[in-house]
């Protein structure tokens, strides 16, 4: 729904449940790491994932619960390796490109039109 911003659908309250499965946390970290802290701290506090789930993940409930939300995020990351796809289409980090060029490349790879802006 392009007329609605999908942020904080849980009314900004904490809807996050600490993950207890170490393997799932490790798998999630490999695909969606917290870039502001070391791995051990990220896995211990889960603050980054808590923030992301409360901001965006609550917008897909009750269709997807928290575990399903993160599973879907990992599946999408595995399906669309964006950096590799961009590189395969000649878009290299550190070089300037138009938003249209990047949008067109993402559309070619995903068959969906992204909404990017600078």
mmCIF file with all atom_site columns, N, CA, C and O in Angstrom, residues 79-82 85-86 89 104-112:
data_model
loop_
_atom_site.group_PDB
_atom_site.id
_atom_site.type_symbol
_atom_site.label_atom_id
_atom_site.label_alt_id
_atom_site.label_comp_id
_atom_site.label_asym_id
_atom_site.label_entity_id
_atom_site.label_seq_id
_atom_site.pdbx_PDB_ins_code
_atom_site.Cartn_x
_atom_site.Cartn_y
_atom_site.Cartn_z
_atom_site.occupancy
_atom_site.B_iso_or_equiv
_atom_site.pdbx_formal_charge
_atom_site.auth_seq_id
_atom_site.auth_comp_id
_atom_site.auth_asym_id
_atom_site.auth_atom_id
_atom_site.pdbx_PDB_model_num
ATOM 1  N N  . UNK A 1 79  ? 17.884 -15.032 -1.541  1.00 0.00 ? 79  UNK A N  1
ATOM 2  C CA . UNK A 1 79  ? 17.356 -15.027 -2.912  1.00 0.00 ? 79  UNK A CA 1
ATOM 3  C C  . UNK A 1 79  ? 17.917 -13.876 -3.729  1.00 0.00 ? 79  UNK A C  1
ATOM 4  O O  . UNK A 1 79  ? 18.232 -14.039 -4.911  1.00 0.00 ? 79  UNK A O  1
ATOM 5  N N  . UNK A 1 80  ? 18.023 -12.703 -3.122  1.00 0.00 ? 80  UNK A N  1
ATOM 6  C CA . UNK A 1 80  ? 18.480 -11.512 -3.831  1.00 0.00 ? 80  UNK A CA 1
ATOM 7  C C  . UNK A 1 80  ? 19.730 -10.962 -3.166  1.00 0.00 ? 80  UNK A C  1
ATOM 8  O O  . UNK A 1 80  ? 19.647 -10.097 -2.303  1.00 0.00 ? 80  UNK A O  1
ATOM 9  N N  . UNK A 1 81  ? 20.887 -11.468 -3.570  1.00 0.00 ? 81  UNK A N  1
ATOM 10 C CA . UNK A 1 81  ? 22.143 -10.941 -3.057  1.00 0.00 ? 81  UNK A CA 1
ATOM 11 C C  . UNK A 1 81  ? 22.404 -9.638  -3.797  1.00 0.00 ? 81  UNK A C  1
ATOM 12 O O  . UNK A 1 81  ? 22.963 -9.622  -4.897  1.00 0.00 ? 81  UNK A O  1
ATOM 13 N N  . UNK A 1 82  ? 21.959 -8.538  -3.207  1.00 0.00 ? 82  UNK A N  1
ATOM 14 C CA . UNK A 1 82  ? 21.944 -7.256  -3.890  1.00 0.00 ? 82  UNK A CA 1
ATOM 15 C C  . UNK A 1 82  ? 23.332 -6.791  -4.329  1.00 0.00 ? 82  UNK A C  1
ATOM 16 O O  . UNK A 1 82  ? 23.509 -6.358  -5.474  1.00 0.00 ? 82  UNK A O  1
ATOM 17 N N  . UNK A 1 85  ? 24.464 -8.859  -7.263  1.00 0.00 ? 85  UNK A N  1
ATOM 18 C CA . UNK A 1 85  ? 23.645 -8.540  -8.432  1.00 0.00 ? 85  UNK A CA 1
ATOM 19 C C  . UNK A 1 85  ? 24.040 -7.198  -9.039  1.00 0.00 ? 85  UNK A C  1
ATOM 20 O O  . UNK A 1 85  ? 24.173 -7.073  -10.265 1.00 0.00 ? 85  UNK A O  1
ATOM 21 N N  . UNK A 1 86  ? 24.239 -6.195  -8.200  1.00 0.00 ? 86  UNK A N  1
ATOM 22 C CA . UNK A 1 86  ? 24.671 -4.892  -8.706  1.00 0.00 ? 86  UNK A CA 1
ATOM 23 C C  . UNK A 1 86  ? 26.037 -4.999  -9.379  1.00 0.00 ? 86  UNK A C  1
ATOM 24 O O  . UNK A 1 86  ? 26.249 -4.457  -10.462 1.00 0.00 ? 86  UNK A O  1
ATOM 25 N N  . UNK A 1 89  ? 26.001 -6.371  -12.781 1.00 0.00 ? 89  UNK A N  1
ATOM 26 C CA . UNK A 1 89  ? 25.456 -5.441  -13.770 1.00 0.00 ? 89  UNK A CA 1
ATOM 27 C C  . UNK A 1 89  ? 26.311 -4.179  -13.887 1.00 0.00 ? 89  UNK A C  1
ATOM 28 O O  . UNK A 1 89  ? 25.859 -3.150  -14.376 1.00 0.00 ? 89  UNK A O  1
ATOM 29 N N  . UNK A 1 104 ? 16.781 0.569   -12.160 1.00 0.00 ? 104 UNK A N  1
ATOM 30 C CA . UNK A 1 104 ? 16.588 -0.318  -13.308 1.00 0.00 ? 104 UNK A CA 1
ATOM 31 C C  . UNK A 1 104 ? 17.297 -1.649  -13.117 1.00 0.00 ? 104 UNK A C  1
ATOM 32 O O  . UNK A 1 104 ? 16.778 -2.709  -13.489 1.00 0.00 ? 104 UNK A O  1
ATOM 33 N N  . UNK A 1 105 ? 18.476 -1.618  -12.522 1.00 0.00 ? 105 UNK A N  1
ATOM 34 C CA . UNK A 1 105 ? 19.211 -2.856  -12.265 1.00 0.00 ? 105 UNK A CA 1
ATOM 35 C C  . UNK A 1 105 ? 18.469 -3.711  -11.242 1.00 0.00 ? 105 UNK A C  1
ATOM 36 O O  . UNK A 1 105 ? 18.306 -4.922  -11.438 1.00 0.00 ? 105 UNK A O  1
ATOM 37 N N  . UNK A 1 106 ? 18.002 -3.107  -10.168 1.00 0.00 ? 106 UNK A N  1
ATOM 38 C CA . UNK A 1 106 ? 17.262 -3.863  -9.150  1.00 0.00 ? 106 UNK A CA 1
ATOM 39 C C  . UNK A 1 106 ? 15.983 -4.435  -9.749  1.00 0.00 ? 106 UNK A C  1
ATOM 40 O O  . UNK A 1 106 ? 15.621 -5.579  -9.483  1.00 0.00 ? 106 UNK A O  1
ATOM 41 N N  . UNK A 1 107 ? 15.309 -3.651  -10.589 1.00 0.00 ? 107 UNK A N  1
ATOM 42 C CA . UNK A 1 107 ? 14.088 -4.144  -11.236 1.00 0.00 ? 107 UNK A CA 1
ATOM 43 C C  . UNK A 1 107 ? 14.402 -5.350  -12.120 1.00 0.00 ? 107 UNK A C  1
ATOM 44 O O  . UNK A 1 107 ? 13.647 -6.328  -12.143 1.00 0.00 ? 107 UNK A O  1
ATOM 45 N N  . UNK A 1 108 ? 15.512 -5.314  -12.827 1.00 0.00 ? 108 UNK A N  1
ATOM 46 C CA . UNK A 1 108 ? 15.909 -6.438  -13.681 1.00 0.00 ? 108 UNK A CA 1
ATOM 47 C C  . UNK A 1 108 ? 16.132 -7.697  -12.847 1.00 0.00 ? 108 UNK A C  1
ATOM 48 O O  . UNK A 1 108 ? 15.711 -8.789  -13.222 1.00 0.00 ? 108 UNK A O  1
ATOM 49 N N  . UNK A 1 109 ? 16.756 -7.553  -11.700 1.00 0.00 ? 109 UNK A N  1
ATOM 50 C CA . UNK A 1 109 ? 17.097 -8.692  -10.856 1.00 0.00 ? 109 UNK A CA 1
ATOM 51 C C  . UNK A 1 109 ? 15.878 -9.227  -10.098 1.00 0.00 ? 109 UNK A C  1
ATOM 52 O O  . UNK A 1 109 ? 15.657 -10.431 -10.036 1.00 0.00 ? 109 UNK A O  1
ATOM 53 N N  . UNK A 1 110 ? 15.068 -8.333  -9.537  1.00 0.00 ? 110 UNK A N  1
ATOM 54 C CA . UNK A 1 110 ? 13.986 -8.755  -8.644  1.00 0.00 ? 110 UNK A CA 1
ATOM 55 C C  . UNK A 1 110 ? 12.616 -8.812  -9.308  1.00 0.00 ? 110 UNK A C  1
ATOM 56 O O  . UNK A 1 110 ? 11.681 -9.348  -8.721  1.00 0.00 ? 110 UNK A O  1
ATOM 57 N N  . UNK A 1 111 ? 12.495 -8.231  -10.479 1.00 0.00 ? 111 UNK A N  1
ATOM 58 C CA . UNK A 1 111 ? 11.212 -8.106  -11.178 1.00 0.00 ? 111 UNK A CA 1
ATOM 59 C C  . UNK A 1 111 ? 10.246 -7.178  -10.437 1.00 0.00 ? 111 UNK A C  1
ATOM 60 O O  . UNK A 1 111 ? 9.059  -7.162  -10.716 1.00 0.00 ? 111 UNK A O  1
ATOM 61 N N  . UNK A 1 112 ? 10.753 -6.427  -9.482  1.00 0.00 ? 112 UNK A N  1
ATOM 62 C CA . UNK A 1 112 ? 9.944  -5.447  -8.755  1.00 0.00 ? 112 UNK A CA 1
ATOM 63 C C  . UNK A 1 112 ? 10.651 -4.111  -8.803  1.00 0.00 ? 112 UNK A C  1
ATOM 64 O O  . UNK A 1 112 ? 11.878 -4.044  -8.863  1.00 0.00 ? 112 UNK A O  1
#
